[in-house]
Coordinates of C-alpha atoms in Angstrom, one line a residue:
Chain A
X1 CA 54.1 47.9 112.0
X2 CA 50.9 48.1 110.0
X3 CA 50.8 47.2 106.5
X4 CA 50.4 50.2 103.7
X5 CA 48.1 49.7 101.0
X6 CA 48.7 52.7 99.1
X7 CA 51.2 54.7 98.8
X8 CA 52.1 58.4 96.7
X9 CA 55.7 59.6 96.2
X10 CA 56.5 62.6 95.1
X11 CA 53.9 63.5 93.3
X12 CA 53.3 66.5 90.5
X13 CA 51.1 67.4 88.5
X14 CA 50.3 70.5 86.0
X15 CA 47.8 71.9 84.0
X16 CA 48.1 75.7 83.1
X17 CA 50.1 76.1 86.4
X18 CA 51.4 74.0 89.0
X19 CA 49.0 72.2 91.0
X20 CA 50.3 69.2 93.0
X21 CA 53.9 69.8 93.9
X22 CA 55.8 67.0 95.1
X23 CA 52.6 65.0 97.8
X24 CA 53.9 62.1 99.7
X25 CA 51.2 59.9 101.5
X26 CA 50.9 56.8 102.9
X27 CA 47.5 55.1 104.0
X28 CA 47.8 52.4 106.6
X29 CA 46.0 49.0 106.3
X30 CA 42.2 49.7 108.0
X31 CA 42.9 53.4 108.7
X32 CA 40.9 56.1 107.6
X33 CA 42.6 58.8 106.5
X34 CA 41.2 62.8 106.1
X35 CA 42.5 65.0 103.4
X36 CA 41.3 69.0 104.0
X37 CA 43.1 72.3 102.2
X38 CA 41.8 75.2 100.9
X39 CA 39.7 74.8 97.6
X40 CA 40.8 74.1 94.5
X41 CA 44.1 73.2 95.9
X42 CA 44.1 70.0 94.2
X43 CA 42.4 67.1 96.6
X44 CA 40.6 66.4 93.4
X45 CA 43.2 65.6 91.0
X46 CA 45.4 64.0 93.8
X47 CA 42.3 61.4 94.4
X48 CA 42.0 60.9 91.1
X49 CA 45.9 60.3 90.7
X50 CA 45.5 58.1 93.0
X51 CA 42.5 55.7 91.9
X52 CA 44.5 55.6 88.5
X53 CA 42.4 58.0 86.4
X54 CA 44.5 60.5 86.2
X55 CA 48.8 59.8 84.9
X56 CA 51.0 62.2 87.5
X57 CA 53.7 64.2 85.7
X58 CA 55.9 62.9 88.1
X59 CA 56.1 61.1 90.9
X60 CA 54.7 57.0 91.8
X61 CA 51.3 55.7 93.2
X62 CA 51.6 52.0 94.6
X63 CA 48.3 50.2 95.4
X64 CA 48.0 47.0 97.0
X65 CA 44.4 45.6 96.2
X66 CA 41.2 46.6 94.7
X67 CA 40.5 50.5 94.8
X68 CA 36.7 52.1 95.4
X69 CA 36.3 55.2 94.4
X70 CA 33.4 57.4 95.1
X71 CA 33.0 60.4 93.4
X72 CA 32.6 64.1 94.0
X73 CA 29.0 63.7 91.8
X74 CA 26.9 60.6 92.1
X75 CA 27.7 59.6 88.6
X76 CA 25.4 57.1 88.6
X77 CA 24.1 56.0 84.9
X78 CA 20.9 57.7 84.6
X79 CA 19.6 54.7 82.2
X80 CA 19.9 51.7 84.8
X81 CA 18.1 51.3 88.0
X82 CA 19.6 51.9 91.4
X83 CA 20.0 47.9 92.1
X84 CA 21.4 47.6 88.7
X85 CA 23.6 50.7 89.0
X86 CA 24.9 49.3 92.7
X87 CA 25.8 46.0 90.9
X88 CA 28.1 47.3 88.0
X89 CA 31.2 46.6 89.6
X90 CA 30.2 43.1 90.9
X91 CA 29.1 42.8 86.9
X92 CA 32.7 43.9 86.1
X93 CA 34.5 41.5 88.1
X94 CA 32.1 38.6 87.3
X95 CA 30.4 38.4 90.5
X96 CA 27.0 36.4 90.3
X97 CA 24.2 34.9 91.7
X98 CA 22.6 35.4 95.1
X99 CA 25.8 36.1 97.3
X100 CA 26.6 39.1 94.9
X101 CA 22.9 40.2 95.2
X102 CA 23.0 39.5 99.2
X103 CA 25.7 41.4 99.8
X104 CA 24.6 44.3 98.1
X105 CA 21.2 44.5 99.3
X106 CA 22.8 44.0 102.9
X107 CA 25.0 47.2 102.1
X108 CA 21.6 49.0 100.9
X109 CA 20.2 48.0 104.0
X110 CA 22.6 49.7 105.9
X111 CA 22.3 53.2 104.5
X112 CA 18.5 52.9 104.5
X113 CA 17.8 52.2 100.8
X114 CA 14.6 50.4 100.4
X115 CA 13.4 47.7 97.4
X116 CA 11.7 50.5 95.5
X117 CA 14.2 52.7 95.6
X118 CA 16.8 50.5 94.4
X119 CA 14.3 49.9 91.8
X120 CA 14.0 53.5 90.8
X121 CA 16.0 55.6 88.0
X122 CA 18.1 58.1 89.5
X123 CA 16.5 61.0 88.1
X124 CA 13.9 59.7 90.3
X125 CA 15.0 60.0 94.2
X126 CA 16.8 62.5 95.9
X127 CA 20.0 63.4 95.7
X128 CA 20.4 61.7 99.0
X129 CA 19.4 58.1 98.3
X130 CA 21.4 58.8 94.7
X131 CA 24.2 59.3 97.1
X132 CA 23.9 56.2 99.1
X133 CA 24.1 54.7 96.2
X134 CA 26.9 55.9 94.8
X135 CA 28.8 55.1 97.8
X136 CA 27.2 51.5 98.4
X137 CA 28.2 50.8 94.4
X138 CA 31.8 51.4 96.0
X139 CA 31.5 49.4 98.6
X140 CA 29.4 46.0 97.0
X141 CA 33.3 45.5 95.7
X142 CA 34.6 45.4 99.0
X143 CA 37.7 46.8 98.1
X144 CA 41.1 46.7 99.8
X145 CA 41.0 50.8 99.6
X146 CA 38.4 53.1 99.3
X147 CA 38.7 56.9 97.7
X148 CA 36.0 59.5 98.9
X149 CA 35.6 62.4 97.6
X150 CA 33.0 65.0 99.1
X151 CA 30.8 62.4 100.3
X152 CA 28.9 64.5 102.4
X153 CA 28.4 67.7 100.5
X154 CA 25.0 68.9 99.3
X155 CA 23.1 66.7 101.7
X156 CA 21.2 67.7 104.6
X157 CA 21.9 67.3 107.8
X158 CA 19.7 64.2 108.3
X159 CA 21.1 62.4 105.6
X160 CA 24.6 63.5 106.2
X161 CA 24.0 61.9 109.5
X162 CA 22.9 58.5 108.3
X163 CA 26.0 58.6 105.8
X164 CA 28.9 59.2 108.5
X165 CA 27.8 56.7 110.6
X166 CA 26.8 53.8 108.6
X167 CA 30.4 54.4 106.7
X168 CA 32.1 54.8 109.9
X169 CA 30.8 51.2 111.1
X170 CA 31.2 49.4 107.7
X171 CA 34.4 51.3 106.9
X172 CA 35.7 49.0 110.4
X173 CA 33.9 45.8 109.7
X174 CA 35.2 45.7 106.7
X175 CA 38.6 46.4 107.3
X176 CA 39.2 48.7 104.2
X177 CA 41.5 51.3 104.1
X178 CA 39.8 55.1 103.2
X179 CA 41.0 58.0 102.0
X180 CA 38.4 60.7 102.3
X181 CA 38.6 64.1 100.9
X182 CA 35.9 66.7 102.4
X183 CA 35.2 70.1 102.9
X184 CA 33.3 69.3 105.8
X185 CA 35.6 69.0 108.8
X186 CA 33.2 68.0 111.8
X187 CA 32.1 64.8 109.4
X188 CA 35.4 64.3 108.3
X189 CA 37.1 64.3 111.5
X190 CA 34.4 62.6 113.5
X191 CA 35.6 59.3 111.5
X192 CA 39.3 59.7 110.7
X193 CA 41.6 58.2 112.3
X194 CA 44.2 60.6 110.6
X195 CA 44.5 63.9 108.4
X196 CA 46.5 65.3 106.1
X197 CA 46.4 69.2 105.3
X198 CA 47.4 70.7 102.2
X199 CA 48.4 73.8 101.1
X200 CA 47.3 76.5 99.0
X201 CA 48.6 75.7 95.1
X202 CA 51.2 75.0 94.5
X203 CA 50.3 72.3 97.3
X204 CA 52.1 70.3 98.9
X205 CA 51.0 68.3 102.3
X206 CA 51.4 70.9 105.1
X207 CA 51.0 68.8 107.9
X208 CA 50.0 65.4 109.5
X209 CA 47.7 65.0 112.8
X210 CA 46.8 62.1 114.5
X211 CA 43.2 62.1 115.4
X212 CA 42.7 58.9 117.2
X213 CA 42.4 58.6 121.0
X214 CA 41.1 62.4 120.4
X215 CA 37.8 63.6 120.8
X216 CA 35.8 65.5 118.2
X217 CA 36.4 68.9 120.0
X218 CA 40.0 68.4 120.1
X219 CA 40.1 66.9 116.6
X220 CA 38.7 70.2 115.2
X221 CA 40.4 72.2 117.1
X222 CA 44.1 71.1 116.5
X223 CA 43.2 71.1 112.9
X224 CA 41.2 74.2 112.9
X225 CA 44.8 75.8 114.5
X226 CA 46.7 74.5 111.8
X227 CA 44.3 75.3 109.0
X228 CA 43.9 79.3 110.9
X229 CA 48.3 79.3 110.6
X230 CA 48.1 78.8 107.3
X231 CA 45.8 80.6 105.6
X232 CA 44.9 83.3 107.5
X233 CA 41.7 85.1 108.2
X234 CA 39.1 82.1 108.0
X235 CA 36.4 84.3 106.5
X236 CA 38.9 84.1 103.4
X237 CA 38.9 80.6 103.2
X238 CA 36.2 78.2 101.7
X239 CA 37.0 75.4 104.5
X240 CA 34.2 75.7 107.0
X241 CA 36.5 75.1 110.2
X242 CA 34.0 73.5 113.4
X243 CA 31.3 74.8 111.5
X244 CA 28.0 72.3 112.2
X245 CA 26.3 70.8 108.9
X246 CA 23.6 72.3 106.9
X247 CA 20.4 71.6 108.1
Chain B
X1 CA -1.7 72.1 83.2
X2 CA -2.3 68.7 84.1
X3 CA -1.2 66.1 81.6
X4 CA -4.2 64.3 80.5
X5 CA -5.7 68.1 79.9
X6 CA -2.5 68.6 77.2
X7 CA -3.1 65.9 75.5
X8 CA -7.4 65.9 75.8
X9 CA -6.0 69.6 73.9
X10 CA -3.5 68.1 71.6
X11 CA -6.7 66.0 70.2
X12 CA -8.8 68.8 69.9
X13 CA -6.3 70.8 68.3
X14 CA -5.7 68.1 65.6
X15 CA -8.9 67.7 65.0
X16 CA -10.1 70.8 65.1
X17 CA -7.2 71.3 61.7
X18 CA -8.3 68.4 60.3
X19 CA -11.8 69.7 60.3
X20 CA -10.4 72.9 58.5
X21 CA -8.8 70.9 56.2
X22 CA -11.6 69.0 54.8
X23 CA -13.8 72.2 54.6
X24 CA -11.2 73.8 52.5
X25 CA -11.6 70.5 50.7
X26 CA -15.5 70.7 50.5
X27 CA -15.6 74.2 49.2
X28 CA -12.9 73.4 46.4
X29 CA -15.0 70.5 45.0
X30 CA -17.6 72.6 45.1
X31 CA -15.3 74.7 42.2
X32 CA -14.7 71.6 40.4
X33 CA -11.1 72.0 40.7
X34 CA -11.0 68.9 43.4
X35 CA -12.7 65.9 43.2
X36 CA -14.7 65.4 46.5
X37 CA -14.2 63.8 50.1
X38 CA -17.3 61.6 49.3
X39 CA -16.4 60.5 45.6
X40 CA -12.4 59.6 47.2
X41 CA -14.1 58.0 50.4
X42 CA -15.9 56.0 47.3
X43 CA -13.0 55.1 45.5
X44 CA -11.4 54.4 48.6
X45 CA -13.9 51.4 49.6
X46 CA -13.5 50.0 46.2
X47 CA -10.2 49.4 46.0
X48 CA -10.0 45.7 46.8
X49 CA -8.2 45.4 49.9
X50 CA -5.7 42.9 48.5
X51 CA -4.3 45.6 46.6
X52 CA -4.5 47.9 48.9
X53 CA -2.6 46.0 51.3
X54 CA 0.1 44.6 48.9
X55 CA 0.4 48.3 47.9
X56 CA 0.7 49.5 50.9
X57 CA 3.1 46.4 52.3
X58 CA 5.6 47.0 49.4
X59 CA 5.8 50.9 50.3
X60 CA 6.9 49.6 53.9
X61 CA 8.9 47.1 52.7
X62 CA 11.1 49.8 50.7
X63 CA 10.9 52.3 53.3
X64 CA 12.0 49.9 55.7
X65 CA 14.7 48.0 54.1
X66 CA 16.5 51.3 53.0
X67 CA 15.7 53.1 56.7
X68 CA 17.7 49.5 58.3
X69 CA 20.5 49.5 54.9
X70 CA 20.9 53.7 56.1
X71 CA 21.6 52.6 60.0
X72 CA 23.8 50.1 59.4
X73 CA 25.6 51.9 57.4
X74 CA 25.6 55.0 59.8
X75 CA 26.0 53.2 63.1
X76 CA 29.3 51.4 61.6
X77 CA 30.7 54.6 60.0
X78 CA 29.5 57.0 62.8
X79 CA 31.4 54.3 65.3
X80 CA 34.5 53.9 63.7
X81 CA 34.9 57.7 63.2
X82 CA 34.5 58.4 67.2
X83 CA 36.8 55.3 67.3
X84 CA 39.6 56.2 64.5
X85 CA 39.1 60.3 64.7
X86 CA 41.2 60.5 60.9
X87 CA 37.6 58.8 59.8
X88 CA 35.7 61.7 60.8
X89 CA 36.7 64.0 57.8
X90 CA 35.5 61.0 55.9
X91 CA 32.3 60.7 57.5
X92 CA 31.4 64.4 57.3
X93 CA 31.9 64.8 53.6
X94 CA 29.6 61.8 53.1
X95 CA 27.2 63.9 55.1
X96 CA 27.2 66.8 53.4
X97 CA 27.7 65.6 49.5
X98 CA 24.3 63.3 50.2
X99 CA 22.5 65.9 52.7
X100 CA 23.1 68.3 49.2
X101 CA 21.7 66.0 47.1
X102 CA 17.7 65.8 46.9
X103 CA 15.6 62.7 46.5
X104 CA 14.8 63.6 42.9
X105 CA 18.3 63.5 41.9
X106 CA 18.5 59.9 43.5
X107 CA 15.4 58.9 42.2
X108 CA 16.8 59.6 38.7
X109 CA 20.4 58.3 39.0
X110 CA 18.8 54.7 40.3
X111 CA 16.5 54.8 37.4
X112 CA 18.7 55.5 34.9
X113 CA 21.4 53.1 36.2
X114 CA 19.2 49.7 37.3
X115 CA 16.4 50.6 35.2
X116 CA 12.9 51.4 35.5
X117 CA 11.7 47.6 37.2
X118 CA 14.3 47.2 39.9
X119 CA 13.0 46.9 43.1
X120 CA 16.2 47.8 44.5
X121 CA 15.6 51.6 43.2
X122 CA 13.1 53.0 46.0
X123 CA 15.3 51.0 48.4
X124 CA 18.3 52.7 48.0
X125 CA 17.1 56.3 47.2
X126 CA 15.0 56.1 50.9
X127 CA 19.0 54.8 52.1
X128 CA 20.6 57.6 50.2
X129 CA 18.0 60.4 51.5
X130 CA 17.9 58.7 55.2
X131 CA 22.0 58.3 55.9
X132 CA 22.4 61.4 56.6
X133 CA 20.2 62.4 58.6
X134 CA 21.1 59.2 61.2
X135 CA 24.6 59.9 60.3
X136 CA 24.6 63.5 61.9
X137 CA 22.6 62.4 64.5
X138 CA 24.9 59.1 65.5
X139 CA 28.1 61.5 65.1
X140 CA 26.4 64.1 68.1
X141 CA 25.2 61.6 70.2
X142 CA 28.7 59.8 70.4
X143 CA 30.5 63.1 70.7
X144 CA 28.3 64.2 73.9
X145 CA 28.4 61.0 76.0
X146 CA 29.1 62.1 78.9
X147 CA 33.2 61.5 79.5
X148 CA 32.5 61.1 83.5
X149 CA 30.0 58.5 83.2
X150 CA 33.2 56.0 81.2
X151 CA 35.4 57.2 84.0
X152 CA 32.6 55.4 86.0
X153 CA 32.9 52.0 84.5
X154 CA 36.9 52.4 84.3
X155 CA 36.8 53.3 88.3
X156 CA 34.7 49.8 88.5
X157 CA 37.0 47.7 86.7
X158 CA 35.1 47.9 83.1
X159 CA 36.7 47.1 79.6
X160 CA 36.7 49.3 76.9
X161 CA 33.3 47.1 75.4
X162 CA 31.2 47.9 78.8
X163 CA 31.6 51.4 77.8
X164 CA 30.1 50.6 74.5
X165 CA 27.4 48.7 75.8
X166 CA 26.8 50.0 79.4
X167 CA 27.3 53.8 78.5
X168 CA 28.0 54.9 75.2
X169 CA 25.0 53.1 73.5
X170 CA 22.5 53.9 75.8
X171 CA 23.5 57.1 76.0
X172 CA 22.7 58.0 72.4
X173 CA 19.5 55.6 72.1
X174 CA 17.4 58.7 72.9
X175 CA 18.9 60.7 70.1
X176 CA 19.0 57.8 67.5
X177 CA 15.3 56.9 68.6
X178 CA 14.1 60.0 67.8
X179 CA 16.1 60.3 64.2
X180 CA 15.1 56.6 63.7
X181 CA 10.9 58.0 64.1
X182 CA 12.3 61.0 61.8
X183 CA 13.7 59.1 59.4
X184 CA 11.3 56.5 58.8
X185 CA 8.9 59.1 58.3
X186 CA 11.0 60.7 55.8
X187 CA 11.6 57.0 54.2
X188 CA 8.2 56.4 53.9
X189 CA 7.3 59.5 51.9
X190 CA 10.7 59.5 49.8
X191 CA 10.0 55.9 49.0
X192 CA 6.7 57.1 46.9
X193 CA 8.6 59.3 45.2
X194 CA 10.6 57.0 43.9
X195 CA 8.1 54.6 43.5
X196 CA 6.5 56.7 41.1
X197 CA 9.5 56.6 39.1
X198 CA 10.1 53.6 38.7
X199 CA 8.8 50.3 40.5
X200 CA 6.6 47.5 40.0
X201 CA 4.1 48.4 43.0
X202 CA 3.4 50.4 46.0
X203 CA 1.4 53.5 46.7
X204 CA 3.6 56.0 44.6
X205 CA 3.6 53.8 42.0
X206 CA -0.3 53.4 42.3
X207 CA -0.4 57.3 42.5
X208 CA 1.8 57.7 39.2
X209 CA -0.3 55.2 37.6
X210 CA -3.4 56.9 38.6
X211 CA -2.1 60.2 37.3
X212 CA -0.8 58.6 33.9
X213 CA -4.8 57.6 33.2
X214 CA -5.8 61.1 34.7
X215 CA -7.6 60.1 37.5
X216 CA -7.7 62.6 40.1
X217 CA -9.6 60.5 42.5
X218 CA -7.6 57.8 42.6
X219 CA -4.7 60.5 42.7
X220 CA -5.9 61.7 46.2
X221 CA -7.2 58.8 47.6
X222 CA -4.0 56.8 47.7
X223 CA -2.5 60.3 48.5
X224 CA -4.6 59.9 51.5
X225 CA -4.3 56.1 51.9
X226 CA -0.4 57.2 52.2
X227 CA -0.6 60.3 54.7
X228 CA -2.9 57.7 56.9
X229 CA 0.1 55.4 56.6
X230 CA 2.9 57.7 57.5
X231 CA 0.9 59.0 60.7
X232 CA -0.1 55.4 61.9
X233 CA 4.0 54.8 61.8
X234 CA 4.7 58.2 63.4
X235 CA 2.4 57.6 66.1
X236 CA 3.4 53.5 66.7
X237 CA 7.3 54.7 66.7
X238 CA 6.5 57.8 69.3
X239 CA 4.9 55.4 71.4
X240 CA 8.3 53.2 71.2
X241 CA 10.6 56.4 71.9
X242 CA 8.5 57.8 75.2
X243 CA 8.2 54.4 76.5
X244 CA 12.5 53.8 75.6
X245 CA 13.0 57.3 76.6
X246 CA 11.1 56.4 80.4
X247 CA 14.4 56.8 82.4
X248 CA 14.2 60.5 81.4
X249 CA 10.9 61.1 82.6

């Protein structure tokens, strides 16, 4: 049986009205798991529950390891360079010398960033190569889990591309455990190996679906069924079901 | 517009004033209300330049030491109220009661309470006129650091001083830059002021003393040796807040 890494019980939380309403998850040891639901139903504040930013009104989170997260925004400190924005969490945990630096130029490598743009400000490159960033400052700490939020949204097609498949391949040779929360299904489902879907607020996780052994057609569609049962008319909804990236 | 044509127009628009200026200046000697450009340019080169420059060095001196006494002071009180938020009440009235209170006023209390010699007088009258002013602007820039960017360093295993030193502090630099080049402009020309009421050098002093023996020229020309003075430091100090300020560009 594999081991679990993190695990969510019963979790609530409030603000004006009730948004998460009792969420149990569990994420495997190097599985990657999909969270989809409508918008504004809470993926947010359940990934930041999770990664210990935000306290649950009720409920436990157990984590086993180091946790990643990437956020929804780059949130990279405008002030600092790329390289020196990719190496605050190695800083952090008092990683040095040329094996810190190795590893993280090796990760750059892999999502295409070059010398001069890790030496660049952020305000300075697109919001593409800020984005590769962001995620390869998650990843220098090779954590034992890694949170995604939107990773792919507001790129283009091109660089969404580049993203999904470098993280797919280092997300396995690493052997971290992901939770990734995305309005993009094809992207989403194209790497996870599982997916949760939640419902409308009050939410609360609808179902589960196995992706793996699936292929991308039948991955979308089985969720794309679910998501179509449960809210309705999908020119309502802000989840773009089988829809193909922006170009 | 391209950039070197703004600034080729940002010199010709200063010195197109400047020229004004100094006609309005010509035509008013020409009155004998003024003395004129030539007979100050005169003085000017006269004065020996050991005086000038000892002058001059103890207006910066004064300037300088109550502009550093104001931003220590600010930076410790401005961080400990975003720290201890019952401080903040504190640190607001301290604003206010000294923003209310003009340089005259402090010029006179410092006077008339370490005397007429004490060097410490223009000192603390630039600290007492400058606090403020770096006080307001420490208080904003600590309120509006960005809350997302700590979440940041928490998320990557940061301590409570990495948010001081890797967000919260470079995040207001810009803003205390710019009140630092604001400030020490307003130090340098409060300093003469109270230089002129009571010091034992330095170009307000000089100007007093010029005035007391009613000499206009000497009035004006270290008038203008101290407008030449307060430019050349706004001008070095810009230069130091666009190139800290790169990041934004």
């Amino acid at each position: 049986m594999a081991e679990i890494v993190l695990e969510a019980i019963n979790i609530r939380k409030s603000f004006n009205e009730t948004v998460l309403n009792g969420i149990n998850l569990r994420l495997e040891s190097n599985e990657i798991l999909g969270i989809v639901g409508p918008n504004a139903c809470g993926k947010t504040t359940l990934l930041r529950i999770l990664a210990g930013l935000e306290r649950a009104d009720d409920g436990e989170v157990r984590r086993r390891g180091k946790v990643g997260l990437v956020f929804q925004e780059d949130r990279l400190l405008p002030w600092m360079t790329l390289m020196e924005n990719v190496c605050l969490g190695l800083k952090y945990s008092g990683a040095r010398g040329d094996a810190a630096v190795e590893r993280v130029l090796r990760y750059s490598d892999r999502f295409g960033l070059s010398l001069s743009d890790l030496e660049s400000h952020p305000l300075r490159v697109s919001g593409g190569t800020r984005r590769k960033a962001a995620i390869v400052r998650a990843l220098a700490l090779e954590p034992e889990v890694i949170l995604m939020d939107e990773p792919f949204t507001g790129l283009d097609f091109q660089t969404t591309s580049v993203i999904r498949s470098t993280l797919s391949e280092l997300l396995r040779e690493l052997n971290s455990s992901t939770i990734i929360v995305s309005h993009q299904l094809e992207e989403l489902l194209a790497i996870a190996d599982r997916c949760l879907i939640m419902t409308p607020r009050p939410s609360k996780i609808a179902e589960e679906v196995v992706l793996r052994g699936l292929d991308l057609e039948d991955r979308l569609e089985r969720v794309k069924g679910i998501l179509l049962r449960m809210i309705g008319d999908p020119s309502k909804t802000p989840v773009r079901i089988g829809e193909p990236s922006r170009i | 517009m391209l950039p070197f044509e703004r600034g080729s127009s940002l010199r010709a628009g200063e010195l197109s004033s400047l020229m004004v200026l100094l006609s309005v200046w010509v035509l008013l000697s020409f009155s004998g209300i003024f003395p004129s450009p030539w007979d100050v340019a005169e003085y000017l080169l006269n004065i020996e330049s050991e005086s000038m420059f000892s002058n001059a060095m103890i207006t910066l001196f004064n300037s300088f030491s109550g502009f550093s006494t104001a931003l220590i002071s600010s930076l410790t009180l401005g961080v400990l109220s975003h720290r201890f938020r019952i401080l903040r009440g504190f640190s607001d009235g301290i604003c206010s009661i000294f923003n209310s209170t003009s340089a005259l006023i402090w010029s006179l209390i410092m006077v008339s309470t370490l005397g007429v010699l004490s060097p410490l007088s223009p000192i603390l009258v630039v600290t007492a006129v400058t606090l403020p002013q770096l006080l307001s602007a420490i208080t904003a820039a600590l309120d509006s650091v960005d809350e997302r960017l700590l979440e940041v360093v928490r998320s990557l295993g940061g301590s409570p001083s990495d948010e001081y030193f890797d967000v919260i502090i470079p995040s207001s630099l810009p803003a205390l830059i710019s009140s630092s080049r604001i400030a020490i402009g307003l130090g340098l020309r409060i300093s003469v002021v109270a230089e002129a009421f009571g010091s034992r050098g330095g170009i307000g002093y000089m100007i007093m003393r010029s005035y007391n023996l009613a000499n206009a020229t000497g009035v004006l020309a270290w008038s203008l040796l101290m407008i030449a003075l307060v430019m050349a430091m706004d001008h070095l100090l810009r230069s130091i807040e666009e190139r800290s300020m790169r990041w934004l560009r």
